[in-house]
Coordinates of C-alpha atoms in Angstrom, one line a residue:
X30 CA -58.3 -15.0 -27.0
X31 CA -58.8 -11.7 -25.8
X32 CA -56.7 -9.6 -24.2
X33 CA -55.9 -9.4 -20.7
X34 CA -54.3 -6.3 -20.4
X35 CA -54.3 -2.8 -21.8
X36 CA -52.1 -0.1 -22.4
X37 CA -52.3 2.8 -20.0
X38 CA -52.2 6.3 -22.3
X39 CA -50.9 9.4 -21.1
X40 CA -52.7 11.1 -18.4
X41 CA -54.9 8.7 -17.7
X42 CA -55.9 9.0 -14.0
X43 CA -59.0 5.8 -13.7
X44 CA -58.1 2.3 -13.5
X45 CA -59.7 -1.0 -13.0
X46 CA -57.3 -2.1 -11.1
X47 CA -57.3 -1.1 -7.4
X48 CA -54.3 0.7 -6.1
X49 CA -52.8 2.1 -9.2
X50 CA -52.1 5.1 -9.4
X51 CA -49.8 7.8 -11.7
X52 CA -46.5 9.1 -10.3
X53 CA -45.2 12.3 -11.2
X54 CA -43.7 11.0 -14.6
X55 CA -47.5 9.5 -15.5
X56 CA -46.4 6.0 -14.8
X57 CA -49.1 3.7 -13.1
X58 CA -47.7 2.4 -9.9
X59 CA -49.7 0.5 -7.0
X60 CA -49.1 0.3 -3.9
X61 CA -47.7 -3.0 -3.5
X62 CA -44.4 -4.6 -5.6
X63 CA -44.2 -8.3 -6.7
X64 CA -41.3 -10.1 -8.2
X65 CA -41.1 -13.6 -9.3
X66 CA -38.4 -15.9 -9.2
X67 CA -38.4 -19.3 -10.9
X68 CA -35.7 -21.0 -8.8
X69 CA -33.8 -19.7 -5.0
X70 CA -30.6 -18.9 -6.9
X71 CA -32.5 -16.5 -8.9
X72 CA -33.5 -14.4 -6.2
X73 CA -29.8 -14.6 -4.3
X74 CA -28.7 -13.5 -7.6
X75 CA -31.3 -10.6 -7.9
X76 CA -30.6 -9.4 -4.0
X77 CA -26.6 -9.6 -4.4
X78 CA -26.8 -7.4 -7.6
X79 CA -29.3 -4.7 -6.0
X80 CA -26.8 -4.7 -3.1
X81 CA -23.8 -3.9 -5.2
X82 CA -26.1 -0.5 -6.5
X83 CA -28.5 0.4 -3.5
X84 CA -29.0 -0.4 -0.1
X85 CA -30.7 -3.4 1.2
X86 CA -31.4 -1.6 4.0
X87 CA -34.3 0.2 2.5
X88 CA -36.2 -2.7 0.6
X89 CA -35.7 -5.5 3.9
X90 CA -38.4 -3.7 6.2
X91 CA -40.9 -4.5 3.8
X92 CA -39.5 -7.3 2.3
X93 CA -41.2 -10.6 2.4
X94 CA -40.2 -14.2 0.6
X95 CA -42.9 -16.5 0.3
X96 CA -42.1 -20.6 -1.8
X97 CA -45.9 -20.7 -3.8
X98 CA -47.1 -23.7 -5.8
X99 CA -48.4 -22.3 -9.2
X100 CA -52.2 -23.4 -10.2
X101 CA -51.7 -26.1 -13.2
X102 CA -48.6 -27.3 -12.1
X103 CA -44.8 -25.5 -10.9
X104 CA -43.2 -23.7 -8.0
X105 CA -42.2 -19.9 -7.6
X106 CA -40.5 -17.8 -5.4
X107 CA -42.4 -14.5 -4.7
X108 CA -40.6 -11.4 -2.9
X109 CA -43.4 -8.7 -1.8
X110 CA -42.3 -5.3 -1.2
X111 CA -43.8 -1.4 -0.6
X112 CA -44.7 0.1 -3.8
X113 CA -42.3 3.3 -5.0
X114 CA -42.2 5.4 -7.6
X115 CA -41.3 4.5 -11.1
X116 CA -37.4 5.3 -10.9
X117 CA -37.3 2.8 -8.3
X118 CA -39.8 0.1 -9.9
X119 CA -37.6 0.9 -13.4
X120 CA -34.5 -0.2 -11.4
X121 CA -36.3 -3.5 -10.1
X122 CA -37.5 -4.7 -13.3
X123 CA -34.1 -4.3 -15.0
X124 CA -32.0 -6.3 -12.1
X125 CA -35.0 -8.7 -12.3
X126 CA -34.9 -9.3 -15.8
X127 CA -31.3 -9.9 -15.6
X128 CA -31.7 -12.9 -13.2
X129 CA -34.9 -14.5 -15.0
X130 CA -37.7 -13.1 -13.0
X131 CA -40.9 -11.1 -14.0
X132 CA -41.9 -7.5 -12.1
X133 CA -45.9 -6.9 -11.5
X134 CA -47.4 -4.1 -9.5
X135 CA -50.6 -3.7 -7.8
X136 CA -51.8 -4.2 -4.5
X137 CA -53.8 -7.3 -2.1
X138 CA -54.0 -10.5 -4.1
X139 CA -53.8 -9.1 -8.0
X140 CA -50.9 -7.4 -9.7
X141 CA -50.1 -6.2 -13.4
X142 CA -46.9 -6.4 -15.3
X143 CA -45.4 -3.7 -15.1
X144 CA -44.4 -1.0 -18.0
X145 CA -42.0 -1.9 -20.9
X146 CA -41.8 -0.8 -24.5
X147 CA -44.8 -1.5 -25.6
X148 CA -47.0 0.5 -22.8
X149 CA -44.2 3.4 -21.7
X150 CA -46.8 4.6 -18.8
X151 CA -48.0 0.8 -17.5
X152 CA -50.6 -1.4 -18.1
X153 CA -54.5 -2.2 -16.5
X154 CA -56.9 -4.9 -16.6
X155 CA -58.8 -4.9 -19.7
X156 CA -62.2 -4.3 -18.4
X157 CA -63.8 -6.5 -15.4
X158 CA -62.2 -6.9 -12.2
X159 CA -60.4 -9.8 -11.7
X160 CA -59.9 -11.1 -8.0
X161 CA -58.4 -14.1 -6.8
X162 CA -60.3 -16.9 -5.4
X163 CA -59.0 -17.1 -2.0
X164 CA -57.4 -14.5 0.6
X165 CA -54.2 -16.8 0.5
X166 CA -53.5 -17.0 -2.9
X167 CA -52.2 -14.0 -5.3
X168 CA -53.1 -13.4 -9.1
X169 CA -50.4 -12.6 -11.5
X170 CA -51.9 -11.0 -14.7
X171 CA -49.5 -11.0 -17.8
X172 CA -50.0 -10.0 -21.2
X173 CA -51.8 -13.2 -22.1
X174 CA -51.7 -15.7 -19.2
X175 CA -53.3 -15.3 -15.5
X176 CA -51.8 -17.3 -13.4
X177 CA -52.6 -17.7 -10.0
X178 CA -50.0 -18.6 -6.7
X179 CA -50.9 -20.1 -3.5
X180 CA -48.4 -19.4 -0.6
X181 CA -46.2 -22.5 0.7
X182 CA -44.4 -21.4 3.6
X183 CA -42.3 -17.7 4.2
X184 CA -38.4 -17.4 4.7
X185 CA -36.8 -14.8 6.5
X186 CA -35.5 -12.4 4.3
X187 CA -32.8 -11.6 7.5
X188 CA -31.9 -16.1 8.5
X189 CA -31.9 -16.2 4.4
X190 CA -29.0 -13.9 3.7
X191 CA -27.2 -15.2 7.4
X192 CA -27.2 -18.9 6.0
X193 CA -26.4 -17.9 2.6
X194 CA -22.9 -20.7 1.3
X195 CA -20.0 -18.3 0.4
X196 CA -18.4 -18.5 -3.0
X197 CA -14.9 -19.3 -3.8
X198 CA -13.2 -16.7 -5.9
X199 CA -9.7 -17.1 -7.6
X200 CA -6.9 -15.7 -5.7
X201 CA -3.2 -14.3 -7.6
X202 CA -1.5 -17.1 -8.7
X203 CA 1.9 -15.2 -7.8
X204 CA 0.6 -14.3 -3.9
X205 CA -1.2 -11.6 -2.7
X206 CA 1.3 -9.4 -2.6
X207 CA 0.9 -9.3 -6.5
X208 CA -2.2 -7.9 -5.7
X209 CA -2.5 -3.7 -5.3
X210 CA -5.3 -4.2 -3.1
X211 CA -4.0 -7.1 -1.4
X212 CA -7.1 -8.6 -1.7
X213 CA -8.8 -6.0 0.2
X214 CA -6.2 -6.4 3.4
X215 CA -4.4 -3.3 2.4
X216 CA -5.5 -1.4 5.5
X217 CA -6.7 -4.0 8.4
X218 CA -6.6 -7.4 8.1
X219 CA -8.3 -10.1 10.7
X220 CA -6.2 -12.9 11.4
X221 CA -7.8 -16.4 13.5
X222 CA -4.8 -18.7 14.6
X223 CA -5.4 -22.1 16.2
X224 CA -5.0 -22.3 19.5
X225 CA -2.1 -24.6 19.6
X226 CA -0.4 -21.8 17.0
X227 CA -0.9 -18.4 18.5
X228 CA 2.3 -18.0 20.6
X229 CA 4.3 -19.0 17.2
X230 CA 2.0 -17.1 15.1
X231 CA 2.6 -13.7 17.4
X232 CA 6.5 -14.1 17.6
X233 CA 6.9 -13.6 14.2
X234 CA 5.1 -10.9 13.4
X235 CA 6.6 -8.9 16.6
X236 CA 9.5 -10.0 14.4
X237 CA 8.9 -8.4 11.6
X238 CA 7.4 -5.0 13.3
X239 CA 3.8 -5.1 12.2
X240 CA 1.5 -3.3 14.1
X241 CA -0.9 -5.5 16.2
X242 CA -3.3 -6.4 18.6
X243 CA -5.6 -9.1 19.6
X244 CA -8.1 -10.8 21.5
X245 CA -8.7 -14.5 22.8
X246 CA -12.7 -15.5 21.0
X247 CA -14.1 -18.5 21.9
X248 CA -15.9 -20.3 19.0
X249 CA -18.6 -22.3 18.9
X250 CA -17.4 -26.2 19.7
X251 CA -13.6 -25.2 20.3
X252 CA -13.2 -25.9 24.2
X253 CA -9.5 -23.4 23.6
X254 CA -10.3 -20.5 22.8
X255 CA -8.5 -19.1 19.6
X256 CA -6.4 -16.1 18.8
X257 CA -8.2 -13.0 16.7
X258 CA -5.6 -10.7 15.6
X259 CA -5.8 -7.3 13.8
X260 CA -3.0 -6.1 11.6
X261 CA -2.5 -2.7 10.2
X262 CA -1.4 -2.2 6.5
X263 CA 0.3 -5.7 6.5
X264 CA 2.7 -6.4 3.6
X265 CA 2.1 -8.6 1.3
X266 CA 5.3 -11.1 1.7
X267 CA 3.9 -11.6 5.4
X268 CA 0.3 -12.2 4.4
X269 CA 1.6 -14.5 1.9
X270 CA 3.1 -16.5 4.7
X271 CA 0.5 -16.6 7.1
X272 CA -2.0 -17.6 4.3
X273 CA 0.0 -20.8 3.7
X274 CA 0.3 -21.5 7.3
X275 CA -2.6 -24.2 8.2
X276 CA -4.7 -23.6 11.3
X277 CA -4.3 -19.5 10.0
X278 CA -7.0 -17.9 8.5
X279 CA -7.1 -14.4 6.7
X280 CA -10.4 -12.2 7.0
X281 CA -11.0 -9.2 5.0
X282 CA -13.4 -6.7 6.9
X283 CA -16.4 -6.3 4.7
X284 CA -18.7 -4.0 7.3
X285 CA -18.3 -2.9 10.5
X286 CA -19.5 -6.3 12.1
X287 CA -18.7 -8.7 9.5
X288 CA -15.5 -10.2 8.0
X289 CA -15.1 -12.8 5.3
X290 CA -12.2 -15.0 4.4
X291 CA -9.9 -14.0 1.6
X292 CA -10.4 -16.3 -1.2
X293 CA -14.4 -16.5 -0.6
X294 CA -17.1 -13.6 -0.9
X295 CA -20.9 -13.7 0.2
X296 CA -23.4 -13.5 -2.1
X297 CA -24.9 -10.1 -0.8
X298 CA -22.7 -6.8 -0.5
X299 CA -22.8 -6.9 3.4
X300 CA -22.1 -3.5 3.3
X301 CA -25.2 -2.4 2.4
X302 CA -27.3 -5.0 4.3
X303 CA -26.5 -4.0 8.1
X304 CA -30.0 -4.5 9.1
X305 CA -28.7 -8.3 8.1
X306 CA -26.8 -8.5 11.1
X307 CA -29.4 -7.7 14.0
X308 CA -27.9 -7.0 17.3
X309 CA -23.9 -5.9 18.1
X310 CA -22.3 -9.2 17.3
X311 CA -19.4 -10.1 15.1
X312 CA -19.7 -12.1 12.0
X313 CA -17.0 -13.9 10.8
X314 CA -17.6 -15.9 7.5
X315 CA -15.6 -18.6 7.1
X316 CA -15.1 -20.0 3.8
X317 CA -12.9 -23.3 4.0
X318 CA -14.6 -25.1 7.2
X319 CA -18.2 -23.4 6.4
X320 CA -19.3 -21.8 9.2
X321 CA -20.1 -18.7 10.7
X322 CA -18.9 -17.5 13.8
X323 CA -21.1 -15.1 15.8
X324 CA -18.6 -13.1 18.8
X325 CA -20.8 -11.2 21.3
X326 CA -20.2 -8.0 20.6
X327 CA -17.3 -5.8 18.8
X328 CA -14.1 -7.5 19.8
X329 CA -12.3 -5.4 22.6
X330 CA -8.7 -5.6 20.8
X331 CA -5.8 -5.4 23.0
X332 CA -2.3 -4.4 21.4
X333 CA 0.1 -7.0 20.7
X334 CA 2.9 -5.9 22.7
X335 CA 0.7 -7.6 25.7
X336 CA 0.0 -10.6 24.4
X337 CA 3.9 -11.8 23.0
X338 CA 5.5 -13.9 25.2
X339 CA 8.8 -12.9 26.6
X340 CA 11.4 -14.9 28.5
X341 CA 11.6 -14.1 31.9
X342 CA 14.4 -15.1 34.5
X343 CA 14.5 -13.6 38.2
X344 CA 17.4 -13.4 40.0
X345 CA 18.2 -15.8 41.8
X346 CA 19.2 -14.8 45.2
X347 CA 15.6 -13.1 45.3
X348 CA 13.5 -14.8 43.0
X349 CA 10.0 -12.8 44.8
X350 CA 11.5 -9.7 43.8
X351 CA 10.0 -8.4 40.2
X352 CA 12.3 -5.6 40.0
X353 CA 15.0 -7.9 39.8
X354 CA 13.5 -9.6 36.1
X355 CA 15.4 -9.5 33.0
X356 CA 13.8 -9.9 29.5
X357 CA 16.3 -11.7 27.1
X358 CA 17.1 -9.4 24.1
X359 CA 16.3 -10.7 21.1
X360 CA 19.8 -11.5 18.8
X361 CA 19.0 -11.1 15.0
X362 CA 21.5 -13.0 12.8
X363 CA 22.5 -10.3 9.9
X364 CA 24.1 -12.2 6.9
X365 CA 24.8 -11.4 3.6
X366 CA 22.5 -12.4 0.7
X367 CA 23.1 -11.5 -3.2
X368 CA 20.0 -9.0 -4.2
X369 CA 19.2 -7.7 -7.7
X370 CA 18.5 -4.1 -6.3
X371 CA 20.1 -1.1 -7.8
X372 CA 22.0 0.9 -4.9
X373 CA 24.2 4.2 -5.7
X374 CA 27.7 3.6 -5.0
X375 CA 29.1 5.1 -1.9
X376 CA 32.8 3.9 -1.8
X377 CA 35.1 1.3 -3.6
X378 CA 37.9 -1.3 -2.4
X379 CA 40.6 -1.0 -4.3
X380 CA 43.7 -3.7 -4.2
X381 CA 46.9 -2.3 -3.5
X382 CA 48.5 -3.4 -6.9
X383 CA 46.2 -0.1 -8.6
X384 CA 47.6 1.9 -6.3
X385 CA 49.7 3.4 -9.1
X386 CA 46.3 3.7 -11.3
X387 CA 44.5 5.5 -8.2
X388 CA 47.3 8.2 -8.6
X389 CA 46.8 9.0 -11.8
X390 CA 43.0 8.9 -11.6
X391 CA 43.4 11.6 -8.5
X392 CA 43.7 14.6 -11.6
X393 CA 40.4 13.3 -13.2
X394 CA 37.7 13.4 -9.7
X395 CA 36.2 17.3 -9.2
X396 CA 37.4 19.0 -6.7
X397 CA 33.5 19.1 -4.8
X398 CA 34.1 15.7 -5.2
X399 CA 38.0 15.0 -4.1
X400 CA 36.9 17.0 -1.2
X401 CA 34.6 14.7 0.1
X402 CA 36.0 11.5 -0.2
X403 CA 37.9 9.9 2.5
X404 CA 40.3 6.7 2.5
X405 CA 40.9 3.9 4.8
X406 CA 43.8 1.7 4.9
X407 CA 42.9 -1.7 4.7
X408 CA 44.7 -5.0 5.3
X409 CA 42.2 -5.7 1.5
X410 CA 43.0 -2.6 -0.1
X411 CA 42.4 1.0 -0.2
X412 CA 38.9 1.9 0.6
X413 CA 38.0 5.3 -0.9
X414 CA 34.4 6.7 0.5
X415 CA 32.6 9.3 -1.1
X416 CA 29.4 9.3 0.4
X417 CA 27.7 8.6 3.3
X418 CA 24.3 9.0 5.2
X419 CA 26.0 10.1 8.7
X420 CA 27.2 13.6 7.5
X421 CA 30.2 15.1 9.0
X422 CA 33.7 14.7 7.4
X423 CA 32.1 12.0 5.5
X424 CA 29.3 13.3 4.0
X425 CA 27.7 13.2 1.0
X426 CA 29.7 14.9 -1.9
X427 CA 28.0 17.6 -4.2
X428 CA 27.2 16.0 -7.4
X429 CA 28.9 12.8 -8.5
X430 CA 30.9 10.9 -6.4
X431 CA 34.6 10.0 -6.8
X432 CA 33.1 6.6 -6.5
X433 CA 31.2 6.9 -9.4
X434 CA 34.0 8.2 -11.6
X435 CA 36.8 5.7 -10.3
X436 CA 36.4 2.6 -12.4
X437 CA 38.6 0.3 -9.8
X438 CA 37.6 -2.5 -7.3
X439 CA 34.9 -3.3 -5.7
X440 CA 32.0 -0.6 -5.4
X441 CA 30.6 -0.4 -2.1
X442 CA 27.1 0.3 -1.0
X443 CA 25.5 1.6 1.7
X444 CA 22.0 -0.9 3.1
X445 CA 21.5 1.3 6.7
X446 CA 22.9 4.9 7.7
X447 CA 26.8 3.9 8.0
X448 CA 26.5 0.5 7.3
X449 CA 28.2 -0.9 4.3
X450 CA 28.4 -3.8 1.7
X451 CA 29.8 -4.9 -1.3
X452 CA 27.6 -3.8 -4.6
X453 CA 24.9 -7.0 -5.2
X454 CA 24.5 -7.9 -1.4
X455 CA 21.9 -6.5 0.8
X456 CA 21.5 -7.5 4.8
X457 CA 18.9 -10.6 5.7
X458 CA 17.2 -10.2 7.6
X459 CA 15.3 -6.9 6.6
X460 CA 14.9 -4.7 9.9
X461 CA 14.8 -0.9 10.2
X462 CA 18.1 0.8 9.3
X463 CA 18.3 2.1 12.7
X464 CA 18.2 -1.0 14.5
X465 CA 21.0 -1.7 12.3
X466 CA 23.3 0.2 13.8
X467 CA 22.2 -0.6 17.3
X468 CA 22.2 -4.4 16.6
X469 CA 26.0 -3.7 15.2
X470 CA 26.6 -1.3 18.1
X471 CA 27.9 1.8 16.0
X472 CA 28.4 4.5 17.8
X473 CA 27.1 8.0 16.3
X474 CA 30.1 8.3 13.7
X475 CA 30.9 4.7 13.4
X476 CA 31.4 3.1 9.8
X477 CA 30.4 -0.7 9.8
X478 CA 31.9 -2.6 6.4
X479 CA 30.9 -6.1 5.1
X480 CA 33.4 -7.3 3.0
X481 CA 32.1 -11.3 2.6
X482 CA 29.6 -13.8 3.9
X483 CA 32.4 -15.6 5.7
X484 CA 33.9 -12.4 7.2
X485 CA 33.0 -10.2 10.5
X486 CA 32.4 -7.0 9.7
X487 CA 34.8 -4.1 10.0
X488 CA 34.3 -1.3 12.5
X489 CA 35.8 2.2 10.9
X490 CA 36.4 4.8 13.4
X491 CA 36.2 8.6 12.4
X492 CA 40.0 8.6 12.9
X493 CA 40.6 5.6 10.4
X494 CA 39.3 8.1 8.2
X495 CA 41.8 10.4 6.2
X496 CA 41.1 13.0 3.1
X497 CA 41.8 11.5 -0.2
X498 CA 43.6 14.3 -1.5
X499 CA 46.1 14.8 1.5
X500 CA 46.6 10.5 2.0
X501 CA 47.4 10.6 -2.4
X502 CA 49.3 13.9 -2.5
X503 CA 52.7 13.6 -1.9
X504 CA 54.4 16.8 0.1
X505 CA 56.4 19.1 -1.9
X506 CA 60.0 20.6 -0.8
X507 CA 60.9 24.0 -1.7
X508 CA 64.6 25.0 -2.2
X509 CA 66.2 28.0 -0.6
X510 CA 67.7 30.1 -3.0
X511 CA 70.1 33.2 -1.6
X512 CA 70.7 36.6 -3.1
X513 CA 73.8 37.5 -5.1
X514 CA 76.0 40.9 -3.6
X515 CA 75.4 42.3 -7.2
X516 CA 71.6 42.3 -6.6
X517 CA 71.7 43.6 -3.2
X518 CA 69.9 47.4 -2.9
X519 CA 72.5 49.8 -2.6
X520 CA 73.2 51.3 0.8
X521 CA 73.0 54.8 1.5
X522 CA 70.1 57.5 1.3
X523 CA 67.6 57.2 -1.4
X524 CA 67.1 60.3 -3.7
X525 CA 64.4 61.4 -5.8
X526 CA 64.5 62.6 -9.5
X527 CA 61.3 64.7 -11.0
X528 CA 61.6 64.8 -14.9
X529 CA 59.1 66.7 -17.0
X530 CA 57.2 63.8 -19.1
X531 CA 56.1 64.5 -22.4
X532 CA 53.0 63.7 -24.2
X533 CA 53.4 59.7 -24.3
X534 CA 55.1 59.2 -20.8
X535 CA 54.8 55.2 -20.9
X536 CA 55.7 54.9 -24.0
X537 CA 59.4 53.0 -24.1
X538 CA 59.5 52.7 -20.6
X539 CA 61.0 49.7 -20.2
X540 CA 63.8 50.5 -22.7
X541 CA 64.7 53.4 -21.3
X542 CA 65.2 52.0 -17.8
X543 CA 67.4 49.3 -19.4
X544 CA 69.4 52.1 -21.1
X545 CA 69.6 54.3 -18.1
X546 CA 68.1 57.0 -19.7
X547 CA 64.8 58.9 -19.6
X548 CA 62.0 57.6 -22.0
X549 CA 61.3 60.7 -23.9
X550 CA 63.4 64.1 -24.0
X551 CA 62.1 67.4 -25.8
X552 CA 64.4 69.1 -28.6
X553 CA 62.7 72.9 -29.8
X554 CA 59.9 72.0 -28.0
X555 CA 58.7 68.4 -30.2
X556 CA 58.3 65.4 -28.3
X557 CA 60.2 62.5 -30.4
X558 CA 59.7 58.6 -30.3
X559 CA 61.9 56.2 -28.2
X560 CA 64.6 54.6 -30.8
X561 CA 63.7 51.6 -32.4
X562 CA 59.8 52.7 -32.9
X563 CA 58.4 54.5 -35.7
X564 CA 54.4 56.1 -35.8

């Protein structure tokens, strides 16, 4: 059987084919691309993998799918595109071959395959022209089989990728907060509540201080609308709650104007098929109930504070008047709760039977340190603080803390500025460290102490307070001791004696005062050494 194609050679500029033509590399190209897909899958496949390297933007405008019914028996998919040069044709044919399907170029009704190994520069029709028989169907020319394709029907390259299934995907079996991306909620994640859960749902995060807002959207057969919520970097121990909440569902923004459920991805990289999504509506792709939820336009978001219900009682001799209203605060519960977390000691509570060992261990604690530290009398014990995030007379000692070098009691730890705990406990619930303090209702140099979970905690004022070293010290007494007549100066005028020194004045000076005698005399002139003392 003879050929049906031939190699194209280098430089070659005349073809039989209509339409090719060289690039600037030499390859043959036409003006018209075809790839063929045996099954629908296939060509999902081949547009999800060229949206992951390129935009889909670029190939859609001149995109066409037809379903064709192959002469002799068997169906096709064929996807029609503009012709490009051969970088671009070279990166079709390898995400084509990937997925099963077969790359021709030409132009009308006939295309080639297109270059591989064995013909670097392309291929042409081996003499003749070969046409198809009819404007509607399309020849495909291989190396030895011509095979020819008449048109079905034509999908929608845009309602193809919109009715597209979604794919389930694994999520961490420890949570998402195992996950460093949070499974791609790190920075914003879309949150749709039921409508009989949304006043619930918005409590707790206000709770738990995540930055919010939302918006009412009313989906298509719901006659309530439901709640569309927008978090900012969310952590992970509330996303894992609100995923196992049924009736909530977690979105992961994916474009602009389209989010999909966590858990699920589309098929196409979204993000590089905007002209997908005609118009200024919002996509939502929802993975467990299958559907996808349209929302004319962007969603106008509004922050959360608005939307949180807040008990409201008027008073009651003028209930019209709405100056008068009073929001109920809310009253956080804070307990104690064991916690493997490492804290640095900041005090300890030691009984009063090692008082005695607390003395002794007073010579062993630097004095940057014993300088710092402050006790409290306790009904429990001693409490010795070295450290403490409030500054003052308290402060934070310069190296290491007497704390840290007294091996007695109970080591304290500090959870919020002032407030502190016993070593292995931390506060539940977690709130900011200030609110804390203004939950507890410290004033600005107020100590707050946990002792136990059955206990109420301790308020330490800056006068229960005192320096370590003066509390342990004890005070010292100092005897008077009087003067003996016989050591008494003598009375009367002072007088002064000049005596000629010699060469060594100093030397037996204190001998000689003893004696009552000068240290050195001069005999003929020669100086001579004190007695006792030999050169």
């Amino acid at each position: 059987m003879p050929a049906l194609l031939e190699p194209i050679a280098a430089g070659q500029t005349r073809f039989h084919l209509q339409g090719l033509a060289p690039d600037a590399r030499g390859v043959a190209c036409g003006r018209e691309t075809l790839v063929t897909f045996p099954s629908l899958d296939r060509l999902v496949a081949f547009l999800g993998a060229y949206s992951e390297e390129c935009s889909l933007d670029e190939l859609i405008p001149t995109m066409t799918i037809e379903r064709a019914r192959r002469e002799g028996g068997g169906h096709a998919l064929l996807m029609r595109c503009a012709g490009a040069d051969s970088y671009a044709l070279d990166r079709l044919g390898r995400l084509s071959m990937a997925v099963h399907g077969q790359l021709f170029t030409g132009s009308g009704t006939v295309f080639v395959r297109y270059r591989d190994r064995m013909a670097p520069f392309g291929y042409d029709l081996a003499g003749g022209t070969a046409t198809a028989a009819s404007p509607e169907e399309v020849l495909v020319v291989d190396h030895d089989i011509a095979a020819r394709y008449r048109a079905l029907d034509r999908l929608d390259p845009v309602e193809l990728i919109q009715r597209l299934s979604l794919r389930q995907i694994p999520l961490p079996l420890a949570g998402i907060a195992t996950d460093p991306q949070l499974c791609g909620l790190h920075e914003i994640a879309l949150v749709l509540v039921a409508p009989g859960l949304s006043d619930r749902i918005l409590s707790y995060l206000w709770g738990n201080q995540v930055p919010l807002a939302g918006v009412r959207v009313a989906l298509a057969g719901e006659r309530r609308a439901s709640l569309l919520l927008r978090l900012r970097q969310p952590s992970g121990q509330v996303l894992d709650v609100l995923h196992g909440i049924p009736g909530v569902e977690l979105l992961a923004p994916v474009s602009q104007r389209a989010a999909v459920e966590i858990g699920y991805r589309h098929p196409i990289h979204l993000a590089s098929a905007s002209s997908c999504l005609p118009g200024d509506e919002m996509y939502l792709f929802r993975g467990r109930v299958g559907r996808v939820e349209r929302l004319d336009g962007a969603p106008q978001f509004i922050d959360g504070a608005h939307l949180v219900r807040s008990d409201v009682a008027a008073r009651a001799h003028d209930p019209g008047d709405a100056r008068g209203t009073a929001v109920q605060a809310l009253k956080v519960e804070l307990r104690l709760r064991p916690t493997a977390s490492i804290r640095e000691p900041r005090g300890a509570l030691i009984r009063w039977e090692q008082a005695g060992l607390l003395r002794r261990l007073i010579y062993l604690i630097p004095p940057m340190a014993l300088a710092a530290a402050r006790l409290a009398v306790l009904p429990q014990g001693m409490l010795v603080l070295t450290g403490s995030s409030l500054g003052g007379a308290a402060g934070l000692a310069a190296g290491v803390g007497a704390a840290a070098i007294i091996p007695l009691g109970m080591r304290i730890v500090e959870v919020a500025p002032g407030v502190l705990v016993p070593d292995g406990f931390e506060l539940w619930p977690h709130v900011r460290p200030q609110l804390v303090r203004e939950l507890l209702g410290l004033e600005a140099a107020d100590h707050a102490l946990f002792l136990g979970t059955d206990q109420s905690p301790l308020r330490l004022r800056p006068d229960h307070l005192a320096p370590l070293d003066a509390a342990m010290m004890s005070r010292l007494e100092l005897a008077v001791i009087e003067a003996s007549p016989s050591d008494s100066p003598p009375s009367g005028p002072a007088t002064l004696l000049n005596e000629r020194l010699g060469r060594f004045a100093l030397w037996g000076f204190g001998e000689a005062g003893r004696a009552g005698r000068p240290a050195v005399e001069e005999a003929s002139g020669t100086p001579e050494l004190p007695p006792g003392r030999e050169s």
